[in-house]
Amino acid sequence: MENIKERGLTPQEAADLIGCSAYTVKELARGNRIPFYRVGSRYLFTRAALMDWIADQEKKNYRKEDK
C-alpha cells in the first residue's frame, strides 16, 4: 500500500505554525496568497507547503544592506 502523505493542517494549526490568527490564514487562502487545498468547504494546509511559502516570503522581504 502506498504511504499516506502528511495530513492536512487546520487553519488554526497553520496559524500556530506561521504566527498569525486562523482568520488571517483563511483570508490568505481565500485570496490565493498562501498554499492550501480544500476538502468540501474545509481549508487545509500542508506543513511542507507552508514552510516553502515562509521561505519564499523571507526572500521577497529581504533587503540588502546599503553600502
mmCIF file of C-alpha atoms in Angstrom:
data_model
loop_
_atom_site.group_PDB
_atom_site.id
_atom_site.type_symbol
_atom_site.label_atom_id
_atom_site.label_comp_id
_atom_site.label_asym_id
_atom_site.label_seq_id
_atom_site.Cartn_x
_atom_site.Cartn_y
_atom_site.Cartn_z
ATOM 1 C CA MET A 1 0.000 0.000 0.000
ATOM 2 C CA GLU A 2 1.167 3.481 -0.816
ATOM 3 C CA ASN A 3 2.437 5.612 2.082
ATOM 4 C CA ILE A 4 -0.142 8.020 3.392
ATOM 5 C CA LYS A 5 1.041 11.584 2.975
ATOM 6 C CA GLU A 6 1.064 14.131 5.752
ATOM 7 C CA ARG A 7 -2.403 15.004 6.992
ATOM 8 C CA GLY A 8 -3.746 18.443 6.300
ATOM 9 C CA LEU A 9 -3.378 21.138 8.920
ATOM 10 C CA THR A 10 -6.449 23.060 10.011
ATOM 11 C CA PRO A 11 -6.460 26.856 9.703
ATOM 12 C CA GLN A 12 -5.721 27.082 13.454
ATOM 13 C CA GLU A 13 -2.765 24.686 13.188
ATOM 14 C CA ALA A 14 -1.459 26.592 10.159
ATOM 15 C CA ALA A 15 -1.887 29.862 12.069
ATOM 16 C CA ASP A 16 0.086 28.492 15.017
ATOM 17 C CA LEU A 17 2.854 27.448 12.631
ATOM 18 C CA ILE A 18 3.179 30.795 10.854
ATOM 19 C CA GLY A 19 2.329 33.035 13.794
ATOM 20 C CA CYS A 20 -0.971 34.681 12.959
ATOM 21 C CA SER A 21 -4.690 34.112 13.527
ATOM 22 C CA ALA A 22 -6.816 31.409 11.929
ATOM 23 C CA TYR A 23 -8.918 34.206 10.424
ATOM 24 C CA THR A 24 -5.832 35.646 8.686
ATOM 25 C CA VAL A 25 -4.876 32.210 7.353
ATOM 26 C CA LYS A 26 -8.363 31.759 5.875
ATOM 27 C CA GLU A 27 -8.265 35.237 4.335
ATOM 28 C CA LEU A 28 -4.854 34.490 2.774
ATOM 29 C CA ALA A 29 -6.265 31.237 1.371
ATOM 30 C CA ARG A 30 -9.377 32.944 0.002
ATOM 31 C CA GLY A 31 -7.108 35.389 -1.806
ATOM 32 C CA ASN A 32 -4.862 32.571 -3.118
ATOM 33 C CA ARG A 33 -1.918 34.151 -1.299
ATOM 34 C CA ILE A 34 -0.974 31.045 0.688
ATOM 35 C CA PRO A 35 -0.791 27.381 -0.428
ATOM 36 C CA PHE A 36 -3.875 25.365 0.536
ATOM 37 C CA TYR A 37 -6.309 22.771 -0.689
ATOM 38 C CA ARG A 38 -9.955 22.207 0.013
ATOM 39 C CA VAL A 39 -11.884 19.174 1.086
ATOM 40 C CA GLY A 40 -15.511 20.125 0.769
ATOM 41 C CA SER A 41 -15.769 23.504 2.445
ATOM 42 C CA ARG A 42 -12.703 22.971 4.667
ATOM 43 C CA TYR A 43 -9.420 24.774 4.054
ATOM 44 C CA LEU A 44 -6.420 22.513 4.681
ATOM 45 C CA PHE A 45 -2.691 23.177 4.558
ATOM 46 C CA THR A 46 0.471 21.067 4.461
ATOM 47 C CA ARG A 47 3.410 21.834 6.705
ATOM 48 C CA ALA A 48 5.874 21.431 3.806
ATOM 49 C CA ALA A 49 3.999 23.874 1.559
ATOM 50 C CA LEU A 50 3.723 26.421 4.373
ATOM 51 C CA MET A 51 7.435 26.152 5.184
ATOM 52 C CA ASP A 52 8.269 26.704 1.493
ATOM 53 C CA TRP A 53 5.882 29.687 1.437
ATOM 54 C CA ILE A 54 7.535 31.181 4.537
ATOM 55 C CA ALA A 55 10.990 30.779 2.968
ATOM 56 C CA ASP A 56 9.739 32.454 -0.213
ATOM 57 C CA GLN A 57 8.244 35.331 1.799
ATOM 58 C CA GLU A 58 11.551 35.812 3.609
ATOM 59 C CA LYS A 59 13.369 36.054 0.271
ATOM 60 C CA LYS A 60 10.859 38.597 -1.045
ATOM 61 C CA ASN A 61 11.182 40.722 2.079
ATOM 62 C CA TYR A 62 14.959 40.521 2.342
ATOM 63 C CA ARG A 63 16.691 43.852 1.865
ATOM 64 C CA LYS A 64 20.364 44.124 1.159
ATOM 65 C CA GLU A 65 22.234 46.450 3.466
ATOM 66 C CA ASP A 66 23.256 49.775 1.970
ATOM 67 C CA LYS A 67 26.949 50.044 1.234
#
